[in-house]
Structure formats: structure tokens, C-alpha cells
PDB file of C-alpha atoms in Angstrom:
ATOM      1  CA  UNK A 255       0.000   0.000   0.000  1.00  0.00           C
ATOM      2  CA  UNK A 256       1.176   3.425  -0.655  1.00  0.00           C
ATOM      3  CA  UNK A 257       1.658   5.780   2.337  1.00  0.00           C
ATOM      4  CA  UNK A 258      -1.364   8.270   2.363  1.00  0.00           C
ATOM      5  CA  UNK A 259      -1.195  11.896   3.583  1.00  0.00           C
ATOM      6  CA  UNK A 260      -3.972  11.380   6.265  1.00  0.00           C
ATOM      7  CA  UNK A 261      -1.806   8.359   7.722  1.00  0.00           C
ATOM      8  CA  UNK A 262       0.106  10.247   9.994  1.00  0.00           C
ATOM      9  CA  UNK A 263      -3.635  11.362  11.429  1.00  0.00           C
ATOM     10  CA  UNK A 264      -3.122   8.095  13.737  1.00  0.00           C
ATOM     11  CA  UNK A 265       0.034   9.073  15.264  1.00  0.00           C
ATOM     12  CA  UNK A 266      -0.300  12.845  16.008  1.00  0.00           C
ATOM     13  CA  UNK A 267      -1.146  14.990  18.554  1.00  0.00           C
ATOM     14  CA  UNK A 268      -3.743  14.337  21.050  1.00  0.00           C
ATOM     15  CA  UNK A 269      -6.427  17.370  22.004  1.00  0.00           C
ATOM     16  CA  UNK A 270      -9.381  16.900  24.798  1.00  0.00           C
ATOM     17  CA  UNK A 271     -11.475  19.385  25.619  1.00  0.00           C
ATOM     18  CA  UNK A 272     -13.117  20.106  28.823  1.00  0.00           C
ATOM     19  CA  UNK A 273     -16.443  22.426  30.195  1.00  0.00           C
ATOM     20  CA  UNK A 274     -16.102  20.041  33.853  1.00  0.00           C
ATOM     21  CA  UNK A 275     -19.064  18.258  33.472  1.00  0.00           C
ATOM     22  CA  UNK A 276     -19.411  14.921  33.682  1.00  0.00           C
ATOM     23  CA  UNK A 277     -20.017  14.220  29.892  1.00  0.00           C
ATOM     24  CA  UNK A 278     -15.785  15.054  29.783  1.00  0.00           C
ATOM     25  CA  UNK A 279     -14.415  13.431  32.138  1.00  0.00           C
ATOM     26  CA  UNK A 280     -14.469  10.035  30.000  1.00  0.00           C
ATOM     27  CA  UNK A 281     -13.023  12.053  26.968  1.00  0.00           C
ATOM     28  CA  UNK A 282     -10.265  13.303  29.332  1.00  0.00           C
ATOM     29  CA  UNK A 283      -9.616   9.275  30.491  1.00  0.00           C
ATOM     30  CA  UNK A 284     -10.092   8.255  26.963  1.00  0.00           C
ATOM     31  CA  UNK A 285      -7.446  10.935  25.310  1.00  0.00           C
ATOM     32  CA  UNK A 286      -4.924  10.150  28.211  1.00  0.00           C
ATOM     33  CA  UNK A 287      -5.056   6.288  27.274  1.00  0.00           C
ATOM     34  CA  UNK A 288      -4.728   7.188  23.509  1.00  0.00           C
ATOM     35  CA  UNK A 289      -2.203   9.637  24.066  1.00  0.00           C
ATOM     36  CA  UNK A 290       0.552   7.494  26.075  1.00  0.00           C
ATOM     37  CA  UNK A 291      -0.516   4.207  22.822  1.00  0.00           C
ATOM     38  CA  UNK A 292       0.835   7.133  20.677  1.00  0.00           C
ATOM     39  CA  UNK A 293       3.749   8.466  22.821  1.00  0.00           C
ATOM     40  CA  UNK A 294       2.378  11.700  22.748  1.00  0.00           C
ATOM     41  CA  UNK A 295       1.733  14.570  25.419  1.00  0.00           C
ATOM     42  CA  UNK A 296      -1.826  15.312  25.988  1.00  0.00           C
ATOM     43  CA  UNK A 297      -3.388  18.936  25.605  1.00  0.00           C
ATOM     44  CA  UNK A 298      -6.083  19.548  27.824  1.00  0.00           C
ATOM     45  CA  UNK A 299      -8.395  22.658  26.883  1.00  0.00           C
ATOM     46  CA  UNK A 300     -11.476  25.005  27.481  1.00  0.00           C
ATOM     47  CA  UNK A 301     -12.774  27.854  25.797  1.00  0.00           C
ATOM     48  CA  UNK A 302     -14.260  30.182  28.204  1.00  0.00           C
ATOM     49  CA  UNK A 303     -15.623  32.285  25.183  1.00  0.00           C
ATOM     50  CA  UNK A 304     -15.454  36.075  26.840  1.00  0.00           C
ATOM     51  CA  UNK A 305     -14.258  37.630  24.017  1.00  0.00           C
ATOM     52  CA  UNK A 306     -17.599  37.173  22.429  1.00  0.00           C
ATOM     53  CA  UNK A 307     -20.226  37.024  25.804  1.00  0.00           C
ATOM     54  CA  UNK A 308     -17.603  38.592  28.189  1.00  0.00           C
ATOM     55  CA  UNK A 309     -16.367  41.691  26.084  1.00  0.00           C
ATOM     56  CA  UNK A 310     -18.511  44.251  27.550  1.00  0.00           C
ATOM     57  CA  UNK A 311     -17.334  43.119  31.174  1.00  0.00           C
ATOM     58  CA  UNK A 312     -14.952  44.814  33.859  1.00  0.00           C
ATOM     59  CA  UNK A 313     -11.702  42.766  33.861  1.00  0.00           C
ATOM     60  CA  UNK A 314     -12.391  42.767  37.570  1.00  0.00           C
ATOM     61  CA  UNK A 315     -15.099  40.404  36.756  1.00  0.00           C
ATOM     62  CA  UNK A 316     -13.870  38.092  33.900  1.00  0.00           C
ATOM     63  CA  UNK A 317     -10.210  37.007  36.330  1.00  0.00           C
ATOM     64  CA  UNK A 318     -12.235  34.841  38.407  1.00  0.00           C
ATOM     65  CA  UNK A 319     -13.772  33.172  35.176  1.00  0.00           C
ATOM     66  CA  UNK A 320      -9.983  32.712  33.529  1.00  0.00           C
ATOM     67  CA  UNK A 321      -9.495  31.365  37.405  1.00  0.00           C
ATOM     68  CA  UNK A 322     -12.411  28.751  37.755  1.00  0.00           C
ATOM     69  CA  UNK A 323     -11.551  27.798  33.916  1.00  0.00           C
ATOM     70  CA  UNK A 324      -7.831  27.196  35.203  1.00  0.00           C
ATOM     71  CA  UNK A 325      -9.213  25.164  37.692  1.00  0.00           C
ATOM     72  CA  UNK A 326     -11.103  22.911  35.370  1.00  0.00           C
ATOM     73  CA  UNK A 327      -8.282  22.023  33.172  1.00  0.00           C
ATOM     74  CA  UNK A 328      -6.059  21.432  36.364  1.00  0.00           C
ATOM     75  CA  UNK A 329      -8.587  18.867  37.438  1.00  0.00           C
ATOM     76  CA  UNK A 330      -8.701  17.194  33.872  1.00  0.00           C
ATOM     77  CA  UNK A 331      -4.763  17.037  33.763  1.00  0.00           C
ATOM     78  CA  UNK A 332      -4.985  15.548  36.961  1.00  0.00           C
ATOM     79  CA  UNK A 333      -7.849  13.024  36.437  1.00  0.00           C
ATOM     80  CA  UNK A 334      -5.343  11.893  33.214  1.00  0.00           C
ATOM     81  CA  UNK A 335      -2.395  11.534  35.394  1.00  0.00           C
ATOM     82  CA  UNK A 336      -4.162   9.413  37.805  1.00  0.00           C
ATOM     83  CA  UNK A 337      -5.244   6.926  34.881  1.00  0.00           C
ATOM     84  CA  UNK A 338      -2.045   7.134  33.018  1.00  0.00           C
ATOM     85  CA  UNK A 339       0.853   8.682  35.761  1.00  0.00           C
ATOM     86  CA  UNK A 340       3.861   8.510  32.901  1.00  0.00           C
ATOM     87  CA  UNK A 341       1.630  11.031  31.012  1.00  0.00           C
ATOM     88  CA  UNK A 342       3.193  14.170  30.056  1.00  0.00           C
ATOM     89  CA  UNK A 343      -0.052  16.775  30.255  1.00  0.00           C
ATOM     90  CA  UNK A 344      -0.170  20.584  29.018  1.00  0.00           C
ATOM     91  CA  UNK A 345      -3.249  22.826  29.967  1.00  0.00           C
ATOM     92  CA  UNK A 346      -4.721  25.755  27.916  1.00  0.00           C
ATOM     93  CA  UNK A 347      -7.779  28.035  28.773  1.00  0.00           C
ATOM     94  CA  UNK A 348      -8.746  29.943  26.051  1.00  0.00           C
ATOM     95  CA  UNK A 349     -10.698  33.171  25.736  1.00  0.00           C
ATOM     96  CA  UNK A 350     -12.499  31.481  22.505  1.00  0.00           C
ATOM     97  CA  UNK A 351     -15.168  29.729  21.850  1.00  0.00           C
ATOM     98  CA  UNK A 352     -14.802  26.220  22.365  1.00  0.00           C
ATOM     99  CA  UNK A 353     -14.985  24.956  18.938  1.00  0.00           C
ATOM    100  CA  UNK A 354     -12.167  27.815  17.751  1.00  0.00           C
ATOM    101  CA  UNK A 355     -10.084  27.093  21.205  1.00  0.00           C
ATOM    102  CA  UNK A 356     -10.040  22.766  20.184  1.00  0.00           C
ATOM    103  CA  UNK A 357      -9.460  23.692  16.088  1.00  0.00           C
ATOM    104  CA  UNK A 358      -6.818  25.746  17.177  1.00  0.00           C
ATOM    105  CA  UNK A 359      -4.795  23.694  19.251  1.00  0.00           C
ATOM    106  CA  UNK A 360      -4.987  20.546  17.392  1.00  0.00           C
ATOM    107  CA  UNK A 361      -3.874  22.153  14.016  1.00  0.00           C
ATOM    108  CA  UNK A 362      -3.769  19.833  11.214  1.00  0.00           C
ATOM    109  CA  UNK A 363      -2.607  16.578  12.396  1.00  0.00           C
ATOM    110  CA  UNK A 364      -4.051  16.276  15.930  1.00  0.00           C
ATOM    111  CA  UNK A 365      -6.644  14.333  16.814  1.00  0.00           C
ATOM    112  CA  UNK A 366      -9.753  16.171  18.757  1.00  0.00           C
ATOM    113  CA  UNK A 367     -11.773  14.138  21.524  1.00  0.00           C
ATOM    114  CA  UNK A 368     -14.532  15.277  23.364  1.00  0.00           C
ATOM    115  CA  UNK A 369     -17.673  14.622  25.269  1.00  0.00           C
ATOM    116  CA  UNK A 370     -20.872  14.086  24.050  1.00  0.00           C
ATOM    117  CA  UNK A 371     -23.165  15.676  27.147  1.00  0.00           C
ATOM    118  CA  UNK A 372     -22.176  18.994  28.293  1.00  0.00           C
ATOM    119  CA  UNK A 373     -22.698  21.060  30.983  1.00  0.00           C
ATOM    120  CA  UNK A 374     -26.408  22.015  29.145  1.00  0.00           C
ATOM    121  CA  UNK A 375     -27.537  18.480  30.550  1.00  0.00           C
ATOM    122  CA  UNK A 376     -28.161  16.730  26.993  1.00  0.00           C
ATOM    123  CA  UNK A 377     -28.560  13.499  27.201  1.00  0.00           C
ATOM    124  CA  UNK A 378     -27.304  13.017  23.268  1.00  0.00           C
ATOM    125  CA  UNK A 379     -25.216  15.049  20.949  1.00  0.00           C
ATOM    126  CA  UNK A 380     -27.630  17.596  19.346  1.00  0.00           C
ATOM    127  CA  UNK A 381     -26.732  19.902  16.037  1.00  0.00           C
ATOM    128  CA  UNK A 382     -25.273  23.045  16.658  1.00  0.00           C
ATOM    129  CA  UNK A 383     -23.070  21.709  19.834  1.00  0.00           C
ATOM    130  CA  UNK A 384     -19.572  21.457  20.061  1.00  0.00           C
ATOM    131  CA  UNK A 385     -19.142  18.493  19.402  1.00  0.00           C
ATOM    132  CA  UNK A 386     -20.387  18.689  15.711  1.00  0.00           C
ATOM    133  CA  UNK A 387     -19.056  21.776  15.094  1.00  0.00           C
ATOM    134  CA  UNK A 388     -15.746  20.315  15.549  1.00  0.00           C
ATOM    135  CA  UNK A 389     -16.307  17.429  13.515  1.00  0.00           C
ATOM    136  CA  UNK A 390     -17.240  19.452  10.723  1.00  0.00           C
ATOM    137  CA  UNK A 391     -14.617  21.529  10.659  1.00  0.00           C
ATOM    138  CA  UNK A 392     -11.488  19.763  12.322  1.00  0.00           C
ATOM    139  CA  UNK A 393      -8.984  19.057   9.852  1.00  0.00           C
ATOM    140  CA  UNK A 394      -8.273  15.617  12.175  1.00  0.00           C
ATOM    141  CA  UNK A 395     -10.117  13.184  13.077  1.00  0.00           C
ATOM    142  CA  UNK A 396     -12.521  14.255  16.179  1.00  0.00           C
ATOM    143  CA  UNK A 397     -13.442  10.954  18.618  1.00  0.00           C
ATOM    144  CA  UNK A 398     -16.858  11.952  19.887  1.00  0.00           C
ATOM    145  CA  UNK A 399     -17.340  10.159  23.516  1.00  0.00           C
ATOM    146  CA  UNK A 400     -20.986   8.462  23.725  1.00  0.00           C
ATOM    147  CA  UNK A 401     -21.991   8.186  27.376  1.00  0.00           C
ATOM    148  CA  UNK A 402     -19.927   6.964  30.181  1.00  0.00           C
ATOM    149  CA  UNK A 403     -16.990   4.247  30.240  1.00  0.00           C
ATOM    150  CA  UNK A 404     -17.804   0.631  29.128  1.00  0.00           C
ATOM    151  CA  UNK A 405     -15.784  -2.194  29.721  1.00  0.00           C
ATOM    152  CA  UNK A 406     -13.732  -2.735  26.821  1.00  0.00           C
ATOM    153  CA  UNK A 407     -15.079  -5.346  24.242  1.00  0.00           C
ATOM    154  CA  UNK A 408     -11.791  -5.968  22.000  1.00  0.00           C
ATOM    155  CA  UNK A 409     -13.022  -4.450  18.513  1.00  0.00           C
ATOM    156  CA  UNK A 410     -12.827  -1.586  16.504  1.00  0.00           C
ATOM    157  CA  UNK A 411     -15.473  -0.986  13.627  1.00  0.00           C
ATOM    158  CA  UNK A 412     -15.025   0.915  10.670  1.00  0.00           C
ATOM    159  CA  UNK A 413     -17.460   1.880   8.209  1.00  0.00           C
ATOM    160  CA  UNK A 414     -16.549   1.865   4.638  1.00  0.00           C
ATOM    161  CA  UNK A 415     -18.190   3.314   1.690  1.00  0.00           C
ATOM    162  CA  UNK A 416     -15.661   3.277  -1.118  1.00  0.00           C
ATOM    163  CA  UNK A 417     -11.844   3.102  -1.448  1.00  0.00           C
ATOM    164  CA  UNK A 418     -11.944   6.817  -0.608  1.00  0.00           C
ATOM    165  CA  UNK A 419     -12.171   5.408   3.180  1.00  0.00           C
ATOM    166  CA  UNK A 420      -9.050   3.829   2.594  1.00  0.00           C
ATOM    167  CA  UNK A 421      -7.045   6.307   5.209  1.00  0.00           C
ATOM    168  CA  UNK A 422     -10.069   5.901   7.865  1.00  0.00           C
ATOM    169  CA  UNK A 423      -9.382   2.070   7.588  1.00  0.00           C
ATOM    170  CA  UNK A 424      -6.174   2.511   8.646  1.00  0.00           C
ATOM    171  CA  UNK A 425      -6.284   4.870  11.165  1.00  0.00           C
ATOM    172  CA  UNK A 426      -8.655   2.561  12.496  1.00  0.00           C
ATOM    173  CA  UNK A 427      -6.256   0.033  12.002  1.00  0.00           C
ATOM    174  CA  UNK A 428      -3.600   1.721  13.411  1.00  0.00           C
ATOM    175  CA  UNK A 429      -5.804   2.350  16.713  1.00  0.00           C
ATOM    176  CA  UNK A 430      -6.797  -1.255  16.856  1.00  0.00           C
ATOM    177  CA  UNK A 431      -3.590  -2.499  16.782  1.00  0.00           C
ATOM    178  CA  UNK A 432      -2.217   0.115  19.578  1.00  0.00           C
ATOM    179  CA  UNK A 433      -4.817  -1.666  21.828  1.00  0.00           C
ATOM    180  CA  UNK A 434      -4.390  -5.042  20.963  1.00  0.00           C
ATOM    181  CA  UNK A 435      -7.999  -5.475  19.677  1.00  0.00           C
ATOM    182  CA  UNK A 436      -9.431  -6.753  16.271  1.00  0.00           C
ATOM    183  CA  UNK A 437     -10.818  -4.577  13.176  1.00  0.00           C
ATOM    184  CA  UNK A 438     -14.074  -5.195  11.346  1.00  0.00           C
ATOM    185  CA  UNK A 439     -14.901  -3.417   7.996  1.00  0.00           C
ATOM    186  CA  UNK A 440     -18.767  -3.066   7.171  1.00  0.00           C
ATOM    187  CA  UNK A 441     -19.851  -2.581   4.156  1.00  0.00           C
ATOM    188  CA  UNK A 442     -23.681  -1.006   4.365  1.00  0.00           C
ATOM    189  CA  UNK A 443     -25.834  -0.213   1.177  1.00  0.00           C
ATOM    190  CA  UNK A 444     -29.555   0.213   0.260  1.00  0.00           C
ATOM    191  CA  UNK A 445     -30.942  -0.357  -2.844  1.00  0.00           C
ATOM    192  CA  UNK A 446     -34.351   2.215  -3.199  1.00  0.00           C
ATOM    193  CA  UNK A 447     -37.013   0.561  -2.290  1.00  0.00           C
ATOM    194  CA  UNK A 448     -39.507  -0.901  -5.197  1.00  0.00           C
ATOM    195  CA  UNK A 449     -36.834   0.122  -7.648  1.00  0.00           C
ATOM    196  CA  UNK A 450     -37.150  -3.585  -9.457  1.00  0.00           C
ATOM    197  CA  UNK A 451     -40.708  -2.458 -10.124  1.00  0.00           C
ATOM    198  CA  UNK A 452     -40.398   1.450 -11.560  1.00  0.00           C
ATOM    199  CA  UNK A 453     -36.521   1.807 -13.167  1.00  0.00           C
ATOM    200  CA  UNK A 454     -35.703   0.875 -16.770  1.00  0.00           C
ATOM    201  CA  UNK A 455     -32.167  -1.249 -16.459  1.00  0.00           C
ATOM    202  CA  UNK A 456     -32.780  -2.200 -13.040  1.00  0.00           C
ATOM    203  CA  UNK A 457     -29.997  -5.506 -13.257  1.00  0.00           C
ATOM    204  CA  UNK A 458     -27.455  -2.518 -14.441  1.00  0.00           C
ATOM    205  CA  UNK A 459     -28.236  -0.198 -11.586  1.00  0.00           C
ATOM    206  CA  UNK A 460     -28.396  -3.243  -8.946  1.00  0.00           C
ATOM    207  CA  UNK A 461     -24.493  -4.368 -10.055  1.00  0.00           C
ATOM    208  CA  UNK A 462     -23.113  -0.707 -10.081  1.00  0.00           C
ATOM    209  CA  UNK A 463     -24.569  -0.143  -6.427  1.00  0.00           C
ATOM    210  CA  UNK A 464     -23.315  -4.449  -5.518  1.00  0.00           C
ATOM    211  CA  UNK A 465     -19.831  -3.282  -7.009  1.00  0.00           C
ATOM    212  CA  UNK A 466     -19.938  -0.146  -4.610  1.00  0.00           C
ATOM    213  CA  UNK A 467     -21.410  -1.815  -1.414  1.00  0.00           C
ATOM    214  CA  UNK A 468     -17.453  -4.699  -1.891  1.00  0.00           C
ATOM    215  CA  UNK A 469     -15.357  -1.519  -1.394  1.00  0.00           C
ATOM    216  CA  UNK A 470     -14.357  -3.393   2.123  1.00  0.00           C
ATOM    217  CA  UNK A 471     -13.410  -6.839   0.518  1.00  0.00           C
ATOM    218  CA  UNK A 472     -10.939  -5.163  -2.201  1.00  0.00           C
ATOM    219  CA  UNK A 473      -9.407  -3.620   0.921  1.00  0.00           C
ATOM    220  CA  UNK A 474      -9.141  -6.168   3.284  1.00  0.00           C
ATOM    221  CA  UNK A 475      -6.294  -8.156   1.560  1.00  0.00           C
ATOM    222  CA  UNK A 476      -4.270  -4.727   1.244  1.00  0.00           C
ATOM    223  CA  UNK A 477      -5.193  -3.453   5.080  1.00  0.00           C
ATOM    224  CA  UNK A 478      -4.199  -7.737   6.346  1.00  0.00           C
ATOM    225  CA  UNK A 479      -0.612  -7.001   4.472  1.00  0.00           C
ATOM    226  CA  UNK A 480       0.124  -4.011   5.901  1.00  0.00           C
ATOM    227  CA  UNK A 481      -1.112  -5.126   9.517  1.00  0.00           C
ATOM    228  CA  UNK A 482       0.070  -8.593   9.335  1.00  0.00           C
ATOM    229  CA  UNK A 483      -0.536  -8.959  13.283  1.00  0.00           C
ATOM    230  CA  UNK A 484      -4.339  -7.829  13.216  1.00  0.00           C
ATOM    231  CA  UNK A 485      -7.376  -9.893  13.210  1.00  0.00           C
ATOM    232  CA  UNK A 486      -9.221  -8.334  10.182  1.00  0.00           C
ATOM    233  CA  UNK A 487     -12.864  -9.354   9.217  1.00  0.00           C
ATOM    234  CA  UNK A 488     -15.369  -7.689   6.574  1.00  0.00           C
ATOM    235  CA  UNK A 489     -19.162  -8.060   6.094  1.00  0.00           C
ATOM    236  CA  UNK A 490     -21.062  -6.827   3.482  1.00  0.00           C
ATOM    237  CA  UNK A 491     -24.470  -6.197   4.471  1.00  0.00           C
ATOM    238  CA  UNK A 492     -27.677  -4.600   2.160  1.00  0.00           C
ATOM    239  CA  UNK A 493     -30.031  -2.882   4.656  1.00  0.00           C
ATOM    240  CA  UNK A 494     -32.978  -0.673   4.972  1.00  0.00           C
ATOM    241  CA  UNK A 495     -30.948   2.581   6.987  1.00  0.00           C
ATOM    242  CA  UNK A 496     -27.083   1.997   6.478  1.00  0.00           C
ATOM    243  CA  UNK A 497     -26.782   4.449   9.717  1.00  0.00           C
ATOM    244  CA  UNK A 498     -28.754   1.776  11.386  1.00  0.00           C
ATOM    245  CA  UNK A 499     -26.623  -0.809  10.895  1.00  0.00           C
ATOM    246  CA  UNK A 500     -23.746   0.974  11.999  1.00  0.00           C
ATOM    247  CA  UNK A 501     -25.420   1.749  15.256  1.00  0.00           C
ATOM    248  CA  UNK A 502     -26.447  -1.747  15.921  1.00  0.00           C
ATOM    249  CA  UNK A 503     -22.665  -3.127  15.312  1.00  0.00           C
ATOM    250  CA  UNK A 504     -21.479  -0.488  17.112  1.00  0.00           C
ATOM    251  CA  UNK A 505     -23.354  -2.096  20.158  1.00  0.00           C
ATOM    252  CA  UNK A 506     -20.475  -4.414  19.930  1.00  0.00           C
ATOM    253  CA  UNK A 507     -17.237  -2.141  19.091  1.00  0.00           C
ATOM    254  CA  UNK A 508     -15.304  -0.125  21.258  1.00  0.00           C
ATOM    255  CA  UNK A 509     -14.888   2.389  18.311  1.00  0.00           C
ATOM    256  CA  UNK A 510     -16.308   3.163  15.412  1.00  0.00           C
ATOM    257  CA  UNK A 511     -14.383   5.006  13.111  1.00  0.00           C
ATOM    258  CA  UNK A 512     -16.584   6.881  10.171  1.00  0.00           C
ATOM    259  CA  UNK A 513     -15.085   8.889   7.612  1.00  0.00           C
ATOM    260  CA  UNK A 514     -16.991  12.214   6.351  1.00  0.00           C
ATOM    261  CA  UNK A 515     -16.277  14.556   3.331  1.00  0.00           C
ATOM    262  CA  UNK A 516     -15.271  18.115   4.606  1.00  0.00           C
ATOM    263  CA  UNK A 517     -16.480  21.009   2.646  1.00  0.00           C
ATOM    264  CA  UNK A 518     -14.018  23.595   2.884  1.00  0.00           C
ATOM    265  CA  UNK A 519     -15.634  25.946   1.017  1.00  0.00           C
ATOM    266  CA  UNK A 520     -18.412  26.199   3.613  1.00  0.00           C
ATOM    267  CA  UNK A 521     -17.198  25.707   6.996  1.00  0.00           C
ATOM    268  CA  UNK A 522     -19.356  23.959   9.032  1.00  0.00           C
ATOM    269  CA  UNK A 523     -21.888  22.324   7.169  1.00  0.00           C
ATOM    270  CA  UNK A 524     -23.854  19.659   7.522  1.00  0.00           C
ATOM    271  CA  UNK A 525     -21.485  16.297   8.195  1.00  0.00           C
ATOM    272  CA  UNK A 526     -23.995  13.758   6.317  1.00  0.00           C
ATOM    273  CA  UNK A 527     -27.234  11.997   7.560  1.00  0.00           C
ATOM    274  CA  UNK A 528     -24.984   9.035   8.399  1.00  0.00           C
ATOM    275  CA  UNK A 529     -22.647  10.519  10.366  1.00  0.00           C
ATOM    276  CA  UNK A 530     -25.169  12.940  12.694  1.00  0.00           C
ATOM    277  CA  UNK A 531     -27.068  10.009  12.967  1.00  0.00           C
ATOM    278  CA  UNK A 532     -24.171   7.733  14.734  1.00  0.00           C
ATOM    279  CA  UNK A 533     -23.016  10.782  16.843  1.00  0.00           C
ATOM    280  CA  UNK A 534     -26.325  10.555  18.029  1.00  0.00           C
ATOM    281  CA  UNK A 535     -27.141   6.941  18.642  1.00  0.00           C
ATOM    282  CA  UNK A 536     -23.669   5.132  18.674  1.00  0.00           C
ATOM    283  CA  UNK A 537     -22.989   2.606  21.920  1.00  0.00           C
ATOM    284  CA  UNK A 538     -19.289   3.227  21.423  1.00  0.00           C
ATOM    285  CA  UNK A 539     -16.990   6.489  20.920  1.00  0.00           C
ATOM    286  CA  UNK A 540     -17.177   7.482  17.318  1.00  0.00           C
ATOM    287  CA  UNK A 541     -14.272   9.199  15.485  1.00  0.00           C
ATOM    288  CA  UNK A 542     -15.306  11.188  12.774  1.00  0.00           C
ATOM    289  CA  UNK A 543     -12.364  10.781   9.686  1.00  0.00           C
ATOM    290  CA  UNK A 544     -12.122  13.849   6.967  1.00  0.00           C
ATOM    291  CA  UNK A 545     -12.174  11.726   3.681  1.00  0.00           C
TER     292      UNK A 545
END
């Protein structure tokens, strides 16, 4: 296999934020572990955001919000030392937003993890929080923390569309392998329903979107050879909601890994039906992959 840009992506930087709720404190313990499997420091931030609510205030006022905010990021370095006490932690509180703050200090090549509940008390991800914000925008993958911790179950899932999702496959890889656990590709497709019955050519339509759904089995021999020391297993699988089927196998991952087209000509947009729909349903942590 050729070495892809995005392949460094799995061994760079590692960038949690935190608001102190509960939702981030398994982000922070997550990031720590995945920081020390990559040998790298861990950068622990929040973006208090007073240069846009705050600007107007007396700088009397705003210290002992810098001060609380320097107190949150203390704990979080702390709660990472305690699971992983080798771990070399750095703290940042920004006056940002905390979308800008994150984007900012993970740069190109760092990888963004955060909580899924915040301090607003959602119980699930909901459009227009951090959390997708960053994923649409982060030019790294973003791991998107669903609930609390779960006992680890040994797998990480992949979703794979195409041989565009080639780099997401093996970052995923690359992950699995750091913590000794197996990788499963999964193909998903839908044919429209009653096509058979309505489209002219329906047996040329049916092979183009068969020949699609196999991207996983033309990688799998290329993705065994380059991790010779991974279990590797693909399914292809035709279903009524592809994002359904993700959800339900994720029931059974400790990671699913999805990649997502980034639209940098419009910042911010949408990240697919597929992928807002596992940020908001997932069992597992999902990291969201640029393709």
C-alpha cells in the first residue's frame, strides 16, 4: 500500500477538551489512554468564550472566570495523570469559543476528543453543539465520547463506503492495533425501495450499487498485508438505513471510526445523515475521519 497523507492522522497529537461536566471526564480518560498508545503529550483545553459574551465586562469580573476555567483544566490534567501517571499533560484556557479554542490547538494533524453531554444536561449530541461543530470543521479526526466508560469489548469498527475510506481504515487500524484489539470493515448499502418495479435497467443499476457496497473486501487483503498482526474481518451487508446498521454493530465495538467529506468551502456544514445520525445513537466512541 502506498503511504497516504492522512496516515500520519493516527500518530499525532492528542487534544481533549473540557467544560467540567461529567459528559468530559471520559473524553479526558479516553485521550490520556490514547495519548501514552501514541507516545504523545496530551493537551487539555477550554474555551471560556469572553471575548464574544464577556467583552462588555470589567476585567475585575472576567479574572475569576480565567481562574475557575484554570481550575477545570487542572482537574482534567490531573484526572489523566491518575489513569495514566507517565503522562506528560499541558493545559490551555482559552478566551475562545470552544470549537475555535479545540481547532486551534490541534492544528492539522491532531486528533480532537470530546464529550458528548455537556454542561447544558443533553442526554445526546444535538446539532449546533460542540461536538459537531468540531467534527465538521477539524482538519483531524474528532473521537466523539458516547456516554460513560464501558468495559472494553476488544473491537474496533469501521465503516466503509468506497476506497476513498481507505485512510479511515487505517487509522482505524492503526488504533486497533495500539490496543491489541481486532478490526471489522462493514460494508452497508440500500438499494431504493420498489426500484425492481419502476426503473428501466434495473440488473445494471443493482451491479453498479453491488460493485460499490465490496469496497471493504478489495481492501481487506491490502489493510491484512500491511497489519500482518491484526485480526481483520469484513461483512457486506444490504439494509434498509445503512446508519442503522452501523449503530447496531457499534453495540459491539469499542470504536467506530466513520469517515466524512469536509467542505471547505463552507465551513461547518452539515457532516452527512450518516454521520449525525451515529453521533447521536452510537454505543461506542465514534471518530469522525475527513475523507
Amino acid at each position: 500500500m502506498d503511504t497516504h497523507p492522512y496516515s500520519s492522522l493516527a500518530d499525532g497529537p492528542v487534544v481533549v477538551g473540557t467544560d467540567g461536566s461529567a459528559g468530559a471526564a471520559p473524553a479526558v480518560l479516553w485521550a490520556a489512554e490514547e495519548a501514552a498508545a501514541r507516545s504523545q503529550p496530551l493537551h487539555v483545553v477550554h474555551g471560556t468564550d469572553i471575548d464574544v459574551w464577556g467583552a462588555s465586562l470589567d476585567p475585575d469580573a472576567v479574572q475569576p472566570i480565567l481562574d475557575s476555567a484554570l481550575s477545570l483544566v487542572d482537574e482534567a490534567a490531573k484526572q489523566a495523570t491518575d489513569r495514566v501517571p507517565d503522562l506528560a499533560v499541558t493545559t490551555a484556557v482559552s478566551r475562545d469559543s470552544a470549537t475555535m479554542s479545540l481547532l486551534q490547538a490541534a492544528g492539522e494533524d491532531g486528533t480532537i476528543v470530546v464529550g458528548s453531554r455537556g454542561l447544558g444536561g443533553f442526554s445526546a449530541l444535538l446539532l449546533g453543539s460542540v461536538g459537531l461543530k468540531v467534527a465538521a470543521r477539524a482538519q483531524g479526526p474528532v473521537v466523539v465520547m458516547r456516554g460513560p466508560e464501558q468495559p472494553a469489548k476488544g473491537g474496533v469498527l469501521v465503516g466503509v463506503q468506497d476506497e476513498e475510506d481507505l485512510p479511515a481504515v487505517r487509522f482505524a487500524a492503526t488504533t486497533a492495533g495500539r490496543r491489541k484489539a481486532s478490526l471489522r470493515l462493514l460494508s452497508v448499502w440500500t438499494l431504493v425501495q420498489y426500484l425492481e418495479s419502476t426503473a428501466p435497467m434495473v440488473q445494471a443499476v443493482r451491479e453498479v450499487a453491488e460493485a460499490a457496497a465490496t469496497a471493504s473486501r478489495r481492501m481487506v487483503g491490502p489493510v491484512r498485508k500491511e497489519f500482518p498482526d491484526l485480526v481483520v474481518n469484513d461483512e457486506v451487508v444490504q439494509v434498509p438505513s445503512p446508519a442503522g446498521a452501523l449503530v447496531e454493530a457499534s453495540a459491539h465495538a469499542d470504536l467506530l471510526v466513520v469517515g466524512t467529506r469536509k467542505h471547505t468551502y463552507a465551513p461547518g456544514t452539515s457532516l452527512g445523515r450518516v454521520t449525525h445520525a451515529v453521533l447521536h445513537h452510537a454505543h461506542c466512541p465514534v471518530a469522525v475521519f475527513p475523507r
